[in-house]
Amino acid sequence: MTTRVGALALQGDFDAHLKVVSDLGAHTRAVRKPEQLDEIDALIIPGGESTTLIKLMDAYDFWEPLREFAGRGHVFGTCAGLILVAEEVINPAQRSLGLIDVTVERNSYGRQRESFESVGDFADEQATGEAESRRIPMVFIRAPRIQRLGSDVRPLATHGQDTVMARSDHVMVATFHPELSKDRFVHQYFLDMVD
Ligand code: GLN
């Protein structure tokens, strides 16, 4: 069966994510209402501005449906999406869904480095076969930093000293924007995780 992937389409660059997963063969859907979560197997929560996303999630009553969805589907949160799914948010503290046990610091790179492109290292120690270590391009935009990983959270990629991509069970997160690079590895990894 073809995997059905949605992107939370309240704000941010959800279209770019849907284009990538569509190119990779998934059925896609822009999720604008909670009931649309019933029609997908996996959800991408894109980057944007987490404070705005929180207001829109209030307005459209997305909080409980998203928590329920995470009990049955896979979730990939990037940048602001990571901030929304984290257990704890600092700088400043704000509400979050608590779907993965990490502490995230917002806007952690400061004003000097508001946005930049770089290359980091992916390594999945539990994977076998090919895909298990490689360099991946990373675009950071007013990016957060993961300051604490819970014991059930597995680091997947680093940039310098920082873990910039991680997963626990069926929730994956990245501090960068994989949809803005030509490399599709991160989305393919997510689709493989869903299958
Ligand atoms: N700085 C944003 C926030 O704190 C996240 C930026 C992004 O998603 N690119 O919500």
PDB file of C-alpha atoms and ligand atoms in Angstrom:
ATOM      1  CA  MET A   1       0.000   0.000   0.000  1.00  0.00           C
ATOM      2  CA  THR A   2       1.238   3.478  -0.811  1.00  0.00           C
ATOM      3  CA  THR A   3       2.131   5.454   2.268  1.00  0.00           C
ATOM      4  CA  ARG A   4      -0.137   8.429   2.903  1.00  0.00           C
ATOM      5  CA  VAL A   5       1.845  11.382   4.190  1.00  0.00           C
ATOM      6  CA  GLY A   6       0.321  14.628   5.390  1.00  0.00           C
ATOM      7  CA  ALA A   7       1.932  17.923   6.272  1.00  0.00           C
ATOM      8  CA  LEU A   8       0.408  20.197   8.870  1.00  0.00           C
ATOM      9  CA  ALA A   9      -0.662  23.078   6.644  1.00  0.00           C
ATOM     10  CA  LEU A  10      -1.376  25.865   9.113  1.00  0.00           C
ATOM     11  CA  GLN A  11       1.758  27.909   8.414  1.00  0.00           C
ATOM     12  CA  GLY A  12       5.284  27.398   7.134  1.00  0.00           C
ATOM     13  CA  ASP A  13       6.761  25.504   4.215  1.00  0.00           C
ATOM     14  CA  PHE A  14       4.481  22.463   4.149  1.00  0.00           C
ATOM     15  CA  ASP A  15       4.252  22.529   0.333  1.00  0.00           C
ATOM     16  CA  ALA A  16       7.982  21.930  -0.121  1.00  0.00           C
ATOM     17  CA  HIS A  17       7.806  18.854   2.138  1.00  0.00           C
ATOM     18  CA  LEU A  18       4.793  17.457   0.286  1.00  0.00           C
ATOM     19  CA  LYS A  19       6.536  17.916  -3.043  1.00  0.00           C
ATOM     20  CA  VAL A  20       9.551  15.908  -1.870  1.00  0.00           C
ATOM     21  CA  VAL A  21       7.555  12.994  -0.444  1.00  0.00           C
ATOM     22  CA  SER A  22       5.305  13.006  -3.501  1.00  0.00           C
ATOM     23  CA  ASP A  23       8.395  12.725  -5.729  1.00  0.00           C
ATOM     24  CA  LEU A  24       9.471   9.809  -3.551  1.00  0.00           C
ATOM     25  CA  GLY A  25       6.189   8.025  -4.290  1.00  0.00           C
ATOM     26  CA  ALA A  26       3.956   8.790  -1.308  1.00  0.00           C
ATOM     27  CA  HIS A  27       0.350   9.968  -1.471  1.00  0.00           C
ATOM     28  CA  THR A  28       0.243  13.439   0.022  1.00  0.00           C
ATOM     29  CA  ARG A  29      -2.254  15.625   1.771  1.00  0.00           C
ATOM     30  CA  ALA A  30      -2.134  19.139   3.211  1.00  0.00           C
ATOM     31  CA  VAL A  31      -3.693  18.773   6.661  1.00  0.00           C
ATOM     32  CA  ARG A  32      -5.744  21.839   7.542  1.00  0.00           C
ATOM     33  CA  LYS A  33      -8.336  20.259   9.815  1.00  0.00           C
ATOM     34  CA  PRO A  34      -7.969  17.663  12.589  1.00  0.00           C
ATOM     35  CA  GLU A  35     -10.277  15.142  10.884  1.00  0.00           C
ATOM     36  CA  GLN A  36      -7.851  14.918   7.959  1.00  0.00           C
ATOM     37  CA  LEU A  37      -5.435  13.142  10.306  1.00  0.00           C
ATOM     38  CA  ASP A  38      -7.655  10.067   9.878  1.00  0.00           C
ATOM     39  CA  GLU A  39      -6.634   9.868   6.220  1.00  0.00           C
ATOM     40  CA  ILE A  40      -2.854   9.640   6.658  1.00  0.00           C
ATOM     41  CA  ASP A  41      -0.216   7.258   8.010  1.00  0.00           C
ATOM     42  CA  ALA A  42       2.451   9.842   8.724  1.00  0.00           C
ATOM     43  CA  LEU A  43       2.571  13.576   9.412  1.00  0.00           C
ATOM     44  CA  ILE A  44       5.269  16.156   8.808  1.00  0.00           C
ATOM     45  CA  ILE A  45       5.131  19.238  11.015  1.00  0.00           C
ATOM     46  CA  PRO A  46       7.132  21.834   9.076  1.00  0.00           C
ATOM     47  CA  GLY A  47       9.262  24.761  10.094  1.00  0.00           C
ATOM     48  CA  GLY A  48       7.723  28.182  10.483  1.00  0.00           C
ATOM     49  CA  GLU A  49       7.184  30.167  13.646  1.00  0.00           C
ATOM     50  CA  SER A  50       6.253  28.006  16.600  1.00  0.00           C
ATOM     51  CA  THR A  51       4.429  30.792  18.473  1.00  0.00           C
ATOM     52  CA  THR A  52       2.193  31.345  15.428  1.00  0.00           C
ATOM     53  CA  LEU A  53       1.671  27.612  15.006  1.00  0.00           C
ATOM     54  CA  ILE A  54       0.610  27.335  18.656  1.00  0.00           C
ATOM     55  CA  LYS A  55      -2.065  30.018  18.132  1.00  0.00           C
ATOM     56  CA  LEU A  56      -3.343  28.301  15.000  1.00  0.00           C
ATOM     57  CA  MET A  57      -3.363  24.915  16.742  1.00  0.00           C
ATOM     58  CA  ASP A  58      -5.527  26.510  19.438  1.00  0.00           C
ATOM     59  CA  ALA A  59      -7.845  28.063  16.852  1.00  0.00           C
ATOM     60  CA  TYR A  60      -8.334  24.809  14.937  1.00  0.00           C
ATOM     61  CA  ASP A  61      -8.366  22.551  18.023  1.00  0.00           C
ATOM     62  CA  PHE A  62      -5.397  20.487  16.878  1.00  0.00           C
ATOM     63  CA  TRP A  63      -3.780  19.636  20.241  1.00  0.00           C
ATOM     64  CA  GLU A  64      -5.649  16.493  21.290  1.00  0.00           C
ATOM     65  CA  PRO A  65      -6.071  15.126  17.737  1.00  0.00           C
ATOM     66  CA  LEU A  66      -2.315  15.468  17.181  1.00  0.00           C
ATOM     67  CA  ARG A  67      -1.528  13.645  20.429  1.00  0.00           C
ATOM     68  CA  GLU A  68      -3.965  10.893  19.433  1.00  0.00           C
ATOM     69  CA  PHE A  69      -2.455  10.692  15.963  1.00  0.00           C
ATOM     70  CA  ALA A  70       1.013  10.211  17.466  1.00  0.00           C
ATOM     71  CA  GLY A  71      -0.318   7.086  19.185  1.00  0.00           C
ATOM     72  CA  ARG A  72      -1.002   5.408  15.844  1.00  0.00           C
ATOM     73  CA  GLY A  73       0.955   7.285  13.146  1.00  0.00           C
ATOM     74  CA  HIS A  74       4.481   8.504  12.512  1.00  0.00           C
ATOM     75  CA  VAL A  75       5.478  12.113  13.017  1.00  0.00           C
ATOM     76  CA  PHE A  76       8.417  14.117  11.649  1.00  0.00           C
ATOM     77  CA  GLY A  77       8.932  17.567  13.151  1.00  0.00           C
ATOM     78  CA  THR A  78      11.445  19.936  11.566  1.00  0.00           C
ATOM     79  CA  CYS A  79      12.646  23.169  13.139  1.00  0.00           C
ATOM     80  CA  ALA A  80       9.474  24.842  14.507  1.00  0.00           C
ATOM     81  CA  GLY A  81       7.853  21.400  14.092  1.00  0.00           C
ATOM     82  CA  LEU A  82      10.505  19.952  16.397  1.00  0.00           C
ATOM     83  CA  ILE A  83       9.773  22.728  18.899  1.00  0.00           C
ATOM     84  CA  LEU A  84       6.088  21.736  18.825  1.00  0.00           C
ATOM     85  CA  VAL A  85       6.644  18.002  19.373  1.00  0.00           C
ATOM     86  CA  ALA A  86       9.343  18.358  22.062  1.00  0.00           C
ATOM     87  CA  GLU A  87       8.784  17.416  25.679  1.00  0.00           C
ATOM     88  CA  GLU A  88      10.269  20.695  26.890  1.00  0.00           C
ATOM     89  CA  VAL A  89      10.948  24.074  25.259  1.00  0.00           C
ATOM     90  CA  ILE A  90      13.256  26.785  26.616  1.00  0.00           C
ATOM     91  CA  ASN A  91      14.294  30.309  25.571  1.00  0.00           C
ATOM     92  CA  PRO A  92      11.534  30.971  26.433  1.00  0.00           C
ATOM     93  CA  ALA A  93       9.457  28.102  27.798  1.00  0.00           C
ATOM     94  CA  GLN A  94       6.282  27.469  25.806  1.00  0.00           C
ATOM     95  CA  ARG A  95       3.595  24.848  25.338  1.00  0.00           C
ATOM     96  CA  SER A  96       4.403  21.759  23.315  1.00  0.00           C
ATOM     97  CA  LEU A  97       2.907  18.375  22.435  1.00  0.00           C
ATOM     98  CA  GLY A  98       5.436  16.291  24.358  1.00  0.00           C
ATOM     99  CA  LEU A  99       5.727  13.543  21.735  1.00  0.00           C
ATOM    100  CA  ILE A 100       9.494  13.014  22.081  1.00  0.00           C
ATOM    101  CA  ASP A 101      11.635  13.316  25.186  1.00  0.00           C
ATOM    102  CA  VAL A 102      13.965  16.158  24.257  1.00  0.00           C
ATOM    103  CA  THR A 103      14.559  19.666  25.572  1.00  0.00           C
ATOM    104  CA  VAL A 104      14.806  22.230  22.785  1.00  0.00           C
ATOM    105  CA  GLU A 105      16.215  25.739  22.959  1.00  0.00           C
ATOM    106  CA  ARG A 106      14.601  28.115  20.493  1.00  0.00           C
ATOM    107  CA  ASN A 107      16.656  30.475  18.303  1.00  0.00           C
ATOM    108  CA  SER A 108      19.787  28.959  19.708  1.00  0.00           C
ATOM    109  CA  TYR A 109      22.301  30.185  17.124  1.00  0.00           C
ATOM    110  CA  GLY A 110      21.728  33.865  17.877  1.00  0.00           C
ATOM    111  CA  ARG A 111      21.410  36.810  15.551  1.00  0.00           C
ATOM    112  CA  GLN A 112      24.802  36.439  13.900  1.00  0.00           C
ATOM    113  CA  ARG A 113      23.811  33.120  12.417  1.00  0.00           C
ATOM    114  CA  GLU A 114      20.114  33.564  11.691  1.00  0.00           C
ATOM    115  CA  SER A 115      20.312  31.246   8.738  1.00  0.00           C
ATOM    116  CA  PHE A 116      23.120  29.275   7.168  1.00  0.00           C
ATOM    117  CA  GLU A 117      23.820  26.232   5.056  1.00  0.00           C
ATOM    118  CA  SER A 118      26.194  23.554   6.152  1.00  0.00           C
ATOM    119  CA  VAL A 119      26.897  19.833   5.987  1.00  0.00           C
ATOM    120  CA  GLY A 120      26.495  17.390   8.832  1.00  0.00           C
ATOM    121  CA  ASP A 121      26.920  13.701   9.493  1.00  0.00           C
ATOM    122  CA  PHE A 122      24.142  11.154   9.503  1.00  0.00           C
ATOM    123  CA  ALA A 123      24.819   7.885  11.291  1.00  0.00           C
ATOM    124  CA  ASP A 124      22.186   5.389  12.326  1.00  0.00           C
ATOM    125  CA  GLU A 125      23.938   2.919  14.571  1.00  0.00           C
ATOM    126  CA  GLN A 126      20.991   0.562  14.667  1.00  0.00           C
ATOM    127  CA  ALA A 127      20.591   0.347  10.899  1.00  0.00           C
ATOM    128  CA  THR A 128      22.151  -2.340   8.794  1.00  0.00           C
ATOM    129  CA  GLY A 129      23.069  -2.259   5.128  1.00  0.00           C
ATOM    130  CA  GLU A 130      23.915   0.854   3.196  1.00  0.00           C
ATOM    131  CA  ALA A 131      22.328   4.042   4.250  1.00  0.00           C
ATOM    132  CA  GLU A 132      23.884   4.078   7.573  1.00  0.00           C
ATOM    133  CA  SER A 133      26.351   6.811   7.536  1.00  0.00           C
ATOM    134  CA  ARG A 134      26.709   9.685   5.126  1.00  0.00           C
ATOM    135  CA  ARG A 135      27.138  13.442   4.902  1.00  0.00           C
ATOM    136  CA  ILE A 136      23.941  15.415   4.452  1.00  0.00           C
ATOM    137  CA  PRO A 137      23.382  19.068   3.548  1.00  0.00           C
ATOM    138  CA  MET A 138      21.645  21.088   6.239  1.00  0.00           C
ATOM    139  CA  VAL A 139      19.887  24.445   5.984  1.00  0.00           C
ATOM    140  CA  PHE A 140      19.394  26.125   9.367  1.00  0.00           C
ATOM    141  CA  ILE A 141      16.933  29.022   9.716  1.00  0.00           C
ATOM    142  CA  ARG A 142      16.640  30.655  13.152  1.00  0.00           C
ATOM    143  CA  ALA A 143      17.176  27.120  14.265  1.00  0.00           C
ATOM    144  CA  PRO A 144      16.659  25.540  17.658  1.00  0.00           C
ATOM    145  CA  ARG A 145      19.200  23.320  19.413  1.00  0.00           C
ATOM    146  CA  ILE A 146      18.433  20.024  21.104  1.00  0.00           C
ATOM    147  CA  GLN A 147      19.911  20.562  24.579  1.00  0.00           C
ATOM    148  CA  ARG A 148      18.845  17.262  26.160  1.00  0.00           C
ATOM    149  CA  LEU A 149      17.954  13.862  24.721  1.00  0.00           C
ATOM    150  CA  GLY A 150      15.968  11.396  26.803  1.00  0.00           C
ATOM    151  CA  SER A 151      17.314   7.870  27.210  1.00  0.00           C
ATOM    152  CA  ASP A 152      14.879   6.457  24.645  1.00  0.00           C
ATOM    153  CA  VAL A 153      15.844   9.032  22.011  1.00  0.00           C
ATOM    154  CA  ARG A 154      18.374   7.921  19.420  1.00  0.00           C
ATOM    155  CA  PRO A 155      20.630  10.529  17.808  1.00  0.00           C
ATOM    156  CA  LEU A 156      20.678  10.232  13.998  1.00  0.00           C
ATOM    157  CA  ALA A 157      22.764  13.156  12.789  1.00  0.00           C
ATOM    158  CA  THR A 158      25.220  15.669  14.151  1.00  0.00           C
ATOM    159  CA  HIS A 159      26.496  19.077  13.129  1.00  0.00           C
ATOM    160  CA  GLY A 160      29.669  19.852  15.049  1.00  0.00           C
ATOM    161  CA  GLN A 161      28.919  19.050  18.692  1.00  0.00           C
ATOM    162  CA  ASP A 162      25.158  19.188  18.239  1.00  0.00           C
ATOM    163  CA  THR A 163      22.667  16.407  17.646  1.00  0.00           C
ATOM    164  CA  VAL A 164      20.514  17.867  14.866  1.00  0.00           C
ATOM    165  CA  MET A 165      18.329  14.865  13.988  1.00  0.00           C
ATOM    166  CA  ALA A 166      16.967  12.166  16.297  1.00  0.00           C
ATOM    167  CA  ARG A 167      14.155   9.680  16.703  1.00  0.00           C
ATOM    168  CA  SER A 168      12.329   7.744  19.330  1.00  0.00           C
ATOM    169  CA  ASP A 169      10.165   4.888  18.200  1.00  0.00           C
ATOM    170  CA  HIS A 170       7.833   6.567  15.671  1.00  0.00           C
ATOM    171  CA  VAL A 171       8.669  10.250  16.151  1.00  0.00           C
ATOM    172  CA  MET A 172      11.567  11.820  14.258  1.00  0.00           C
ATOM    173  CA  VAL A 173      12.893  15.365  14.564  1.00  0.00           C
ATOM    174  CA  ALA A 174      15.427  17.634  12.848  1.00  0.00           C
ATOM    175  CA  THR A 175      16.596  21.131  13.745  1.00  0.00           C
ATOM    176  CA  PHE A 176      17.302  21.936  10.077  1.00  0.00           C
ATOM    177  CA  HIS A 177      15.158  22.138   6.910  1.00  0.00           C
ATOM    178  CA  PRO A 178      15.701  19.033   4.743  1.00  0.00           C
ATOM    179  CA  GLU A 179      13.015  20.195   2.271  1.00  0.00           C
ATOM    180  CA  LEU A 180      15.261  23.093   1.223  1.00  0.00           C
ATOM    181  CA  SER A 181      18.128  20.885   0.049  1.00  0.00           C
ATOM    182  CA  LYS A 182      18.160  18.827  -3.132  1.00  0.00           C
ATOM    183  CA  ASP A 183      19.243  15.764  -1.173  1.00  0.00           C
ATOM    184  CA  ARG A 184      16.181  13.654  -0.382  1.00  0.00           C
ATOM    185  CA  PHE A 185      17.823  11.267   2.011  1.00  0.00           C
ATOM    186  CA  VAL A 186      16.096  12.558   5.156  1.00  0.00           C
ATOM    187  CA  HIS A 187      12.597  12.266   3.684  1.00  0.00           C
ATOM    188  CA  GLN A 188      13.416   8.826   2.272  1.00  0.00           C
ATOM    189  CA  TYR A 189      14.638   7.770   5.717  1.00  0.00           C
ATOM    190  CA  PHE A 190      11.325   8.946   7.205  1.00  0.00           C
ATOM    191  CA  LEU A 191       9.321   7.055   4.586  1.00  0.00           C
ATOM    192  CA  ASP A 192      11.367   3.910   5.264  1.00  0.00           C
ATOM    193  CA  MET A 193      10.668   4.358   8.961  1.00  0.00           C
ATOM    194  CA  VAL A 194       6.919   4.531   8.242  1.00  0.00           C
ATOM    195  CA  ASP A 195       7.048   1.342   6.166  1.00  0.00           C
TER     196      ASP A 195
HETATM  197  N1  GLN B   1      12.713  30.286  15.242  1.00  0.00           N
HETATM  198  C1  GLN B   1      11.499  29.568  14.990  1.00  0.00           C
HETATM  199  C2  GLN B   1      10.768  29.271  16.297  1.00  0.00           C
HETATM  200  O1  GLN B   1      11.327  29.439  17.331  1.00  0.00           O
HETATM  201  C3  GLN B   1      11.749  28.295  14.225  1.00  0.00           C
HETATM  202  C4  GLN B   1      12.346  28.625  12.885  1.00  0.00           C
HETATM  203  C5  GLN B   1      12.074  27.643  11.794  1.00  0.00           C
HETATM  204  O2  GLN B   1      11.177  26.810  11.868  1.00  0.00           O
HETATM  205  N2  GLN B   1      12.824  27.755  10.737  1.00  0.00           N
HETATM  206  O3  GLN B   1       9.668  28.885  16.288  1.00  0.00           O
END
